[in-house]
Coordinates of C-alpha atoms in Angstrom, one line a residue:
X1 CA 124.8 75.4 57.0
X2 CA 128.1 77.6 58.4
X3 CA 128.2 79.3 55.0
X4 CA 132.0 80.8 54.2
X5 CA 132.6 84.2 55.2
X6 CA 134.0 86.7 51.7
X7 CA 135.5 89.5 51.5
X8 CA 135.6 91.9 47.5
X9 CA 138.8 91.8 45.8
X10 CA 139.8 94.1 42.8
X11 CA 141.9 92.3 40.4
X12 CA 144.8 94.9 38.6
X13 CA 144.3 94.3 34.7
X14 CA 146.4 96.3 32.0
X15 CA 143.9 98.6 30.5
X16 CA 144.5 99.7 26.7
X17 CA 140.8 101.3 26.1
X18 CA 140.9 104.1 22.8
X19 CA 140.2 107.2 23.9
X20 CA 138.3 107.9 20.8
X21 CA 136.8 104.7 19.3
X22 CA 134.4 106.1 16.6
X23 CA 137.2 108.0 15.3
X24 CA 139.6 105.0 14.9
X25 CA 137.1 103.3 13.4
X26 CA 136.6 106.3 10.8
X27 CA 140.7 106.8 10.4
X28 CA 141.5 103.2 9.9
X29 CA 138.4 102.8 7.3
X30 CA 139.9 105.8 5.9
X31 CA 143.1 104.3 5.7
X32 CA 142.0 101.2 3.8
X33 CA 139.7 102.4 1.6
X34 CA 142.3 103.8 -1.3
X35 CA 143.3 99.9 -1.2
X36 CA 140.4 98.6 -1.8
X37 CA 138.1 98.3 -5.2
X38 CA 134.8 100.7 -3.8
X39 CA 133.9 102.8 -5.5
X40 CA 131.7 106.2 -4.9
X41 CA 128.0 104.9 -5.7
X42 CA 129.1 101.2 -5.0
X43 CA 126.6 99.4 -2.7
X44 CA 128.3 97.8 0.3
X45 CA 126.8 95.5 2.6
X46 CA 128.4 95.5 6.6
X47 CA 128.0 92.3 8.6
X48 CA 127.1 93.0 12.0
X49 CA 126.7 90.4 14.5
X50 CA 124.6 89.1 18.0
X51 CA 128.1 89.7 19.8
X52 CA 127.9 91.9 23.1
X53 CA 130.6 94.0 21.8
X54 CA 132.2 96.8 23.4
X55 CA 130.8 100.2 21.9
X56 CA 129.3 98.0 18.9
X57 CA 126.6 100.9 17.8
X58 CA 129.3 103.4 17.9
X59 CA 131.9 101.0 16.0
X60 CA 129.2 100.5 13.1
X61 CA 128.1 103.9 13.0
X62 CA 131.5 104.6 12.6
X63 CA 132.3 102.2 9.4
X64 CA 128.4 103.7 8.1
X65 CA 129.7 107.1 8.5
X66 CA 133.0 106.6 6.5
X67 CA 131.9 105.0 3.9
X68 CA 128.8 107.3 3.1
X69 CA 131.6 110.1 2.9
X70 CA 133.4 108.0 0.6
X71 CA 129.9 108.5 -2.0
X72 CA 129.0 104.8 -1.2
X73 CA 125.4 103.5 -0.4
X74 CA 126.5 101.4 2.5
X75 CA 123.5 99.3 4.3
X76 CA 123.7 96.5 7.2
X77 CA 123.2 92.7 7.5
X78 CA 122.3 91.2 10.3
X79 CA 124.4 88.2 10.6
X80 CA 124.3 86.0 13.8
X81 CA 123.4 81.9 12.4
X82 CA 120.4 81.3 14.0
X83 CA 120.1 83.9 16.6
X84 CA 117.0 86.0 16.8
X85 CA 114.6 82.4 16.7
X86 CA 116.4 82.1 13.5
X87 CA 114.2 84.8 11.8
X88 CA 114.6 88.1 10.0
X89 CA 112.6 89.7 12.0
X90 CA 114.2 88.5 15.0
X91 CA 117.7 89.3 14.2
X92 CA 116.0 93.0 13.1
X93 CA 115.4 93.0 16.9
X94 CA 118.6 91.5 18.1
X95 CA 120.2 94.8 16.9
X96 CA 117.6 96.7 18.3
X97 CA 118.2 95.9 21.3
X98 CA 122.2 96.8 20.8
X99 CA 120.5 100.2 19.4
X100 CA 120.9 99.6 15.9
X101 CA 118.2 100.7 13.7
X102 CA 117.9 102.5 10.5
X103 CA 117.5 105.8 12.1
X104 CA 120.5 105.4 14.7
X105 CA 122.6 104.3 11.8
X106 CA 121.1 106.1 9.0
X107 CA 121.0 103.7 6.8
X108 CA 118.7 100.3 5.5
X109 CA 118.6 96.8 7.5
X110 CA 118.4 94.3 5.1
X111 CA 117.7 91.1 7.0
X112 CA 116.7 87.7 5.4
X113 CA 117.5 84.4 6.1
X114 CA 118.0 83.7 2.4
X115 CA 121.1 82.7 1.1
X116 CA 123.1 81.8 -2.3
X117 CA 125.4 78.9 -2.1
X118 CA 128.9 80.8 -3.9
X119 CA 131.5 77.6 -3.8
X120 CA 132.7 74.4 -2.1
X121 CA 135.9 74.1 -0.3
X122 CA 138.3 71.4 -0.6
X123 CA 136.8 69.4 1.7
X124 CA 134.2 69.2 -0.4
X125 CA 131.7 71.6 2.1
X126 CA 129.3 73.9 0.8
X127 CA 130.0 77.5 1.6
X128 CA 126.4 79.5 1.8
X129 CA 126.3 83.8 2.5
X130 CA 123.5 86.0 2.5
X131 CA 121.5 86.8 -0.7
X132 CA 121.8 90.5 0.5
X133 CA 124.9 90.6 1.0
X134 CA 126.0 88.5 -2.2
X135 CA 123.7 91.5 -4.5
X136 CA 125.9 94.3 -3.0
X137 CA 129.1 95.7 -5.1
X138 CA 130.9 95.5 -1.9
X139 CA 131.1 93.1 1.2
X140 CA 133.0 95.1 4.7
X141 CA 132.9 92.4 7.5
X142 CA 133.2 93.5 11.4
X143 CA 133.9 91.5 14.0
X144 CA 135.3 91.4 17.6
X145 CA 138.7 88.8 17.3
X146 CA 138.7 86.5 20.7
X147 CA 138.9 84.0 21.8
X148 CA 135.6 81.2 21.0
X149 CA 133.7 79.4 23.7
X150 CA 133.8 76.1 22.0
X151 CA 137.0 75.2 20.1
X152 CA 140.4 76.3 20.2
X153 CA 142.7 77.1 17.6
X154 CA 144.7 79.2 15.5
X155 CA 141.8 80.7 14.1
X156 CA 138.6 81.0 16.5
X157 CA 136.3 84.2 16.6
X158 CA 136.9 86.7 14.6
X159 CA 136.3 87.9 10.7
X160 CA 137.1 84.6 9.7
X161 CA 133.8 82.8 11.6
X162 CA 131.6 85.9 11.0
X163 CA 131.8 85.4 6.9
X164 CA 131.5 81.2 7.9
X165 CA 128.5 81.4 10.7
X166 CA 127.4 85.3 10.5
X167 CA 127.0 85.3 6.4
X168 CA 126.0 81.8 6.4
X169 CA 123.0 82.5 8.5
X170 CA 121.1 79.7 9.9
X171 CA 121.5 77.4 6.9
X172 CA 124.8 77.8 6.8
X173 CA 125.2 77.7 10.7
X174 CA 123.2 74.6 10.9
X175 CA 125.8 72.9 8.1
X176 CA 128.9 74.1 9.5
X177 CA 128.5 73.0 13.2
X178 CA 127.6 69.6 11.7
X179 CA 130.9 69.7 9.5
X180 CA 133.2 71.1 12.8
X181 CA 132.5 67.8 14.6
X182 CA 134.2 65.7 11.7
X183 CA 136.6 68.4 11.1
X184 CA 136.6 70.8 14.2
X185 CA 135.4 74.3 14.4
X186 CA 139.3 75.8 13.2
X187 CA 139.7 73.9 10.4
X188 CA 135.9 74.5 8.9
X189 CA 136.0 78.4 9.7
X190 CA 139.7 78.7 7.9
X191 CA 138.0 76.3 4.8
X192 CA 134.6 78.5 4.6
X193 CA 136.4 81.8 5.4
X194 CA 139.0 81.4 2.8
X195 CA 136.4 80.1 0.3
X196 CA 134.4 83.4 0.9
X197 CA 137.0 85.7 -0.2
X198 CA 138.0 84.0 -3.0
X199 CA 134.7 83.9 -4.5
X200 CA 132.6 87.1 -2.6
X201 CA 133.5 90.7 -3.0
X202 CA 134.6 91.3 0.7
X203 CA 136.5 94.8 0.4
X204 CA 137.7 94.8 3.5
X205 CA 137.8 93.4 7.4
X206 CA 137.3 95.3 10.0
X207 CA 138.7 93.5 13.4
X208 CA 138.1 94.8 17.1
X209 CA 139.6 93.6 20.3
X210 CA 138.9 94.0 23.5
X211 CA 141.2 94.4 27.3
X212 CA 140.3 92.9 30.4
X213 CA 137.8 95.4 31.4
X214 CA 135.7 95.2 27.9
X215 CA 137.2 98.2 26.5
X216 CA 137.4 98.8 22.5
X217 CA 141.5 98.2 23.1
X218 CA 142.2 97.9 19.2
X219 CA 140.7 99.0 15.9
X220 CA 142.3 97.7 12.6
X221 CA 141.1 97.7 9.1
X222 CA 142.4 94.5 7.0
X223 CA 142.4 93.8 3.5
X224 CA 141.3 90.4 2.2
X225 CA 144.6 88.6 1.3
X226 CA 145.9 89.4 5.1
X227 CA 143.0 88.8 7.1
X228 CA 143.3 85.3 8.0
X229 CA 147.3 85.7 9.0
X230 CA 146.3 89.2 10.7
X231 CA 144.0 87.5 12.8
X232 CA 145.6 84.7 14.0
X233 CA 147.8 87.2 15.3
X234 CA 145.1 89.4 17.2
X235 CA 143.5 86.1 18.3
X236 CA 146.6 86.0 20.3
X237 CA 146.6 89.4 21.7
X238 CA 143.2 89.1 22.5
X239 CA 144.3 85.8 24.3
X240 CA 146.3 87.5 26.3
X241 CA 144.3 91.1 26.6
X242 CA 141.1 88.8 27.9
X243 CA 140.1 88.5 32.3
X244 CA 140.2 85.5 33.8
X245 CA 139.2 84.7 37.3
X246 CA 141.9 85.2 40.3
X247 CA 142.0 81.6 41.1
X248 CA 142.7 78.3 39.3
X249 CA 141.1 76.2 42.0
X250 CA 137.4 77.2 43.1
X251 CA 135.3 74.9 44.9
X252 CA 131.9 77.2 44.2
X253 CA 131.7 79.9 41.6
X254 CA 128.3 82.3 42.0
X255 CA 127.2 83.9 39.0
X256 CA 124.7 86.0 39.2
X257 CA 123.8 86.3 35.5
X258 CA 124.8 85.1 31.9
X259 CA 123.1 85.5 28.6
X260 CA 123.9 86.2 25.0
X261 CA 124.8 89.3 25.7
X262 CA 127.6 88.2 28.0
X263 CA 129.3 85.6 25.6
X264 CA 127.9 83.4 22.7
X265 CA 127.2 80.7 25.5
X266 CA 126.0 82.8 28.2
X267 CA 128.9 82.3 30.4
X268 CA 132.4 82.7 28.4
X269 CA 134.1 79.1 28.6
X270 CA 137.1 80.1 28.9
X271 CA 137.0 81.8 32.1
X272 CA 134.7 78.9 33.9
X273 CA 137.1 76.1 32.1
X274 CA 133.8 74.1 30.7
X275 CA 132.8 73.8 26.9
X276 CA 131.2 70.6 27.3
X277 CA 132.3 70.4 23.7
X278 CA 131.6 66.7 21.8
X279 CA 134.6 67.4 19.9
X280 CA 137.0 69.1 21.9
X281 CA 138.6 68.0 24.8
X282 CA 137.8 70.8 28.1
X283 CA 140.2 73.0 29.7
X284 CA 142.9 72.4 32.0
X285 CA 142.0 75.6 34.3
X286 CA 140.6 76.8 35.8
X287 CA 138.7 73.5 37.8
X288 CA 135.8 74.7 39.3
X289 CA 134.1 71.8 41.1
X290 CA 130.1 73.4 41.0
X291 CA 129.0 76.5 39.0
X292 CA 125.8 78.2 40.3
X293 CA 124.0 81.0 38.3
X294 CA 121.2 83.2 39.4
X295 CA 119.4 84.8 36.9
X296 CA 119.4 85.9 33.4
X297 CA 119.9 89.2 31.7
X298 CA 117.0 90.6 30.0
X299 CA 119.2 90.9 26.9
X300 CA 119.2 87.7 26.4
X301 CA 115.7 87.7 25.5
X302 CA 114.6 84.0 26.8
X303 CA 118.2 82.8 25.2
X304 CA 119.7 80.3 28.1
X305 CA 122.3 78.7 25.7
X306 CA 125.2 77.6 28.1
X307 CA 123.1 76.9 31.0
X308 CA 123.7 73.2 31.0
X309 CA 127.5 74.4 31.9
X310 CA 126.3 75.2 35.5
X311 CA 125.4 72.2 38.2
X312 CA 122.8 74.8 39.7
X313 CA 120.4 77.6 38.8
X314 CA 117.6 79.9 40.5
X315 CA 113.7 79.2 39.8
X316 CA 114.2 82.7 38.6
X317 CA 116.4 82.2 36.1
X318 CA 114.7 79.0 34.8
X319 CA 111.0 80.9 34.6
X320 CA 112.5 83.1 32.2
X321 CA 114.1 80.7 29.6
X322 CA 112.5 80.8 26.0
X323 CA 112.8 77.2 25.3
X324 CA 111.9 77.6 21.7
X325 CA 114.8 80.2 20.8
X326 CA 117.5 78.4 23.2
X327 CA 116.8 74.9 21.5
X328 CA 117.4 76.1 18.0
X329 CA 120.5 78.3 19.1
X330 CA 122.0 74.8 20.2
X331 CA 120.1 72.7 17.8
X332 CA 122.3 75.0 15.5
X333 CA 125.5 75.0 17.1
X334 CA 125.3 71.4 17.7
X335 CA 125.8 72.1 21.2
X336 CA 122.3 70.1 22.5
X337 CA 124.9 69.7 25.9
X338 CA 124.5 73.7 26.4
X339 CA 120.9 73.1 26.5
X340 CA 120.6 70.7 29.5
X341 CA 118.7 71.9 32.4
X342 CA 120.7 72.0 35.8
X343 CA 119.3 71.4 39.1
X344 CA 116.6 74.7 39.8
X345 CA 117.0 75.7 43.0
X346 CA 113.8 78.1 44.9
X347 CA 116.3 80.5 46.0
X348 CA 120.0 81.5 46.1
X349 CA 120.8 80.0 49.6
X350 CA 119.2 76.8 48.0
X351 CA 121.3 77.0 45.4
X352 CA 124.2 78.0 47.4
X353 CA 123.9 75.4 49.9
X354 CA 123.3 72.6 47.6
X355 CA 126.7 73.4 45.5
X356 CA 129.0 73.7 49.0
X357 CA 127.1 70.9 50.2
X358 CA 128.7 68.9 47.0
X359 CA 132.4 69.7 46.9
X360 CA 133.3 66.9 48.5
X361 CA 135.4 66.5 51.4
X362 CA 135.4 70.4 52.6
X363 CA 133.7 72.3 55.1
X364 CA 131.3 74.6 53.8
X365 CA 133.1 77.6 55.7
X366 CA 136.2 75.9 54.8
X367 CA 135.2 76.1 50.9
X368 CA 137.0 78.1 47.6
X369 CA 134.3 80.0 46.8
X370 CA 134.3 82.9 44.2
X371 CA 131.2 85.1 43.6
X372 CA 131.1 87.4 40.1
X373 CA 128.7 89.5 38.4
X374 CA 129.1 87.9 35.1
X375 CA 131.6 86.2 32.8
X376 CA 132.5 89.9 31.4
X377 CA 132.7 91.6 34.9
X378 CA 136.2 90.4 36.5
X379 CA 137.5 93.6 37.7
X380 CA 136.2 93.5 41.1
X381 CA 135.4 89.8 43.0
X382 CA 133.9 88.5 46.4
X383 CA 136.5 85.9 47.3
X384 CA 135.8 83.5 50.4
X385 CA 138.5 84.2 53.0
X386 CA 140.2 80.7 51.9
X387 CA 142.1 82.4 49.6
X388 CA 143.2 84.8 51.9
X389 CA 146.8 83.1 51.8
X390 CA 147.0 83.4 48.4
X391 CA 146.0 86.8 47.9
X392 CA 148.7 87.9 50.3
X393 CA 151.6 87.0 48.0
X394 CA 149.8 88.9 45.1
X395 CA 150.9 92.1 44.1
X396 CA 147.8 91.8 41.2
X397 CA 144.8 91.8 44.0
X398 CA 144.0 94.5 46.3
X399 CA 141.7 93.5 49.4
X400 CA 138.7 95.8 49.5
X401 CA 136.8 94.8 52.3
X402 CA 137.2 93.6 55.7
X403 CA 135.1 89.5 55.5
X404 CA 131.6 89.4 55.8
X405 CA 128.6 86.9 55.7
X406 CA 126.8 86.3 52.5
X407 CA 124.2 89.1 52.3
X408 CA 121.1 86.6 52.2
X409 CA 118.0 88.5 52.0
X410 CA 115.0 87.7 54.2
X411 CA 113.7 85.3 51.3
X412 CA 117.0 84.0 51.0
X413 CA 118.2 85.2 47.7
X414 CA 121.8 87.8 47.9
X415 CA 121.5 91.5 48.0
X416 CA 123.5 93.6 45.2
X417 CA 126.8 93.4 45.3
X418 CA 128.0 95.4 42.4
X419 CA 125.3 98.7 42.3
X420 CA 125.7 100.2 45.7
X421 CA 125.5 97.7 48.3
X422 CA 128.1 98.2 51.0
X423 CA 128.9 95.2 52.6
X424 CA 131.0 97.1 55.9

């Protein structure tokens, strides 16, 4: 096969990263906490999610650090639905691996799987949250606000899903995915979230969002009566703040890795335009006829939820999928579509060939094809020189290469594009 010739592109994003994010975190705790009803000695339990989030040990360090000044005995809950296998011990290790542990952060873990059930909603649902978190004087809930992979709304990620999904843990995980596809994802976070402060002590929220280049961009500190009108409001900076791939129209997109770590389905849905959602309808763009994706990060830990968005994968990546922990994640979510095995190609040039070789009526080195580290890594591209029209009338790409062949190693798989390799 006359595979398409590329060539890298850097796309020209806004940037708006803090220059000091552990101390906005600090200040804007500060700020709130005269507003609030903690006390010095007052016990305070801090969500903290399975979210790749910008700067995340140094953003919950941050709130730890605050509040111990202010006399309190904060400690943290691990709160992720059924991440981790859907075990305490394997959410422990979840934050582990985003170095939190009780000597980075200085103070106790408390993870359990236990909850309390605190209410109903008008809809009649139950609301569940973590027996830990329900024996603490105090409830501060972090989050990143952005956009979510699988519904769209008013209200999507944010403070408002991680006191539904995070404090709900995988009971309440497992309840509320089966309530979003009678009501949809929005409407059951806004019922749970709202029922949750009325009736749980949460002192405060504390909402992150990030630019296009996964920079902490914005730190705020909410208090409960605003949060869900505040963060309607960042969901829509954050909206507009987020990457997206340079072209509406692909024929091929290469990935060459996804995981939890990337987005809460591997690859973030609203930059590949799939959600393979059974109640929500999928985007209008970008269209991308065949996705194929290489590997997996070692984040991820096994976790290959998402990978039944891509028509084609590497033998690679499907040797290192942890069944076990990637059924339950989408057992969970309700999501069993997320779970679905793709084609497995023995190499990348398999994998490659087999996707240009299905676009339909297009020459292979005729073909759209855009290659990208990950989901979260949009700043620099390889582009196919297809688009080479296109990117002349753009002031918001810069060419960075002269075109070159696909760098197919001699076992057929692609050299490194983003750590050192030098494609001129």
């Amino acid at each position: 096969m006359r595979f398409p010739k590329v060539l890298t592109v850097k796309q020209k994003f806004s940037s708006f990263a803090l220059p000091d994010v552990r101390e906005a975190v600090r200040s804007e705790v500060r700020r709130v906490l005269p507003h609030t009803r903690i006390r010095p000695d007052n016990s305070v339990a801090v969500t903290v999610g399975s979210r790749g989030i910008a700067n995340l040990a140094t953003i919950v360090r941050g709130i730890v650090d605050e509040l111990l000044s202010y006399g309190c005995r904060p400690f943290l809950v691990p709160c992720m639905g059924s991440h981790g296998g859907a075990t305490a011990e394997g959410q422990r290790k979840v934050l582990e691996e985003y170095g939190i542990t009780q000597s980075s952060m200085g103070v106790p873990i408390e993870s359990a799987m236990d909850v309390g059930e605190v209410a109903r909603t008008e809809e009649g649902l139950r609301v569940f949250v973590d027996k830990n978190a329900l024996g603490a004087d105090h409830i501060v809930v972090f989050n990143r606000v952005k956009p979510h992979t699988d519904f769209r709304g008013t209200i999507e990620s944010g403070l408002m899903k991680m006191m539904t999904i995070g404090l709900g843990k995988h009971s309440g995980a497992q309840y509320y995915h089966r309530a979003a596809v009678t009501y949809g994802g929005s409407r059951v976070i806004r019922a749970v979230g709202r029922a949750v402060l009325r009736n749980c002590p949460v002192a405060f929220g504390l909402a992150v969002v990030e630019d296009a280049y996964d920079n902490t961009a914005l730190v705020e500190a909410i208090l409960p009566d605003d949060i869900e009108r505040r963060e309607a409001e960042l969901l829509a900076q954050a909206r507009e703040m987020m990457a997206k791939l340079p072209f509406k129209k692909i024929d091929v997109l290469i990935i060459d890795r996804m995981g939890k770590n990337i987005s809460g389905t591997g690859m973030d849905t609203n930059v590949i335009g799939r959600i393979h959602n059974i109640y929500e309808p999928e985007p209008e763009w970008p269209k991308i006829t065949r996705i194929v994706v290489r590997d997996l990060t070692d984040e991820t830990l096994g976790n290959a939820t998402g990978v039944g968005l891509a028509d084609f994968v590497t033998k690679r990546l499907a040797d290192k999928i942890d069944w076990h922990v990637t059924y339950t994640n989408c057992l969970t979510g309700l999501v069993v579509e997320k779970a679905r095995l793709p084609m497995v190609c023995p190499t990348d040039r398999d994998a490659v060939e087999a996707a240009l070789g299905t676009v339909g009526l297009v020459e292979p080195e005729q073909a759209r094809l855009v290659w990208i580290r990950d989901t979260l890594s949009l700043h620099e591209v390889a582009v196919s020189v297809a688009f080479l029209p296109e990117i002349e009338d753009r002031d918001d790409l810069l060419v960075m290469s002269e075109p070159f062949d696909l760098p197919f190693d001699e076992v057929g798989n692609l050299r490194d594009m983003w750590h050192g390799y030098d494609p001129r």
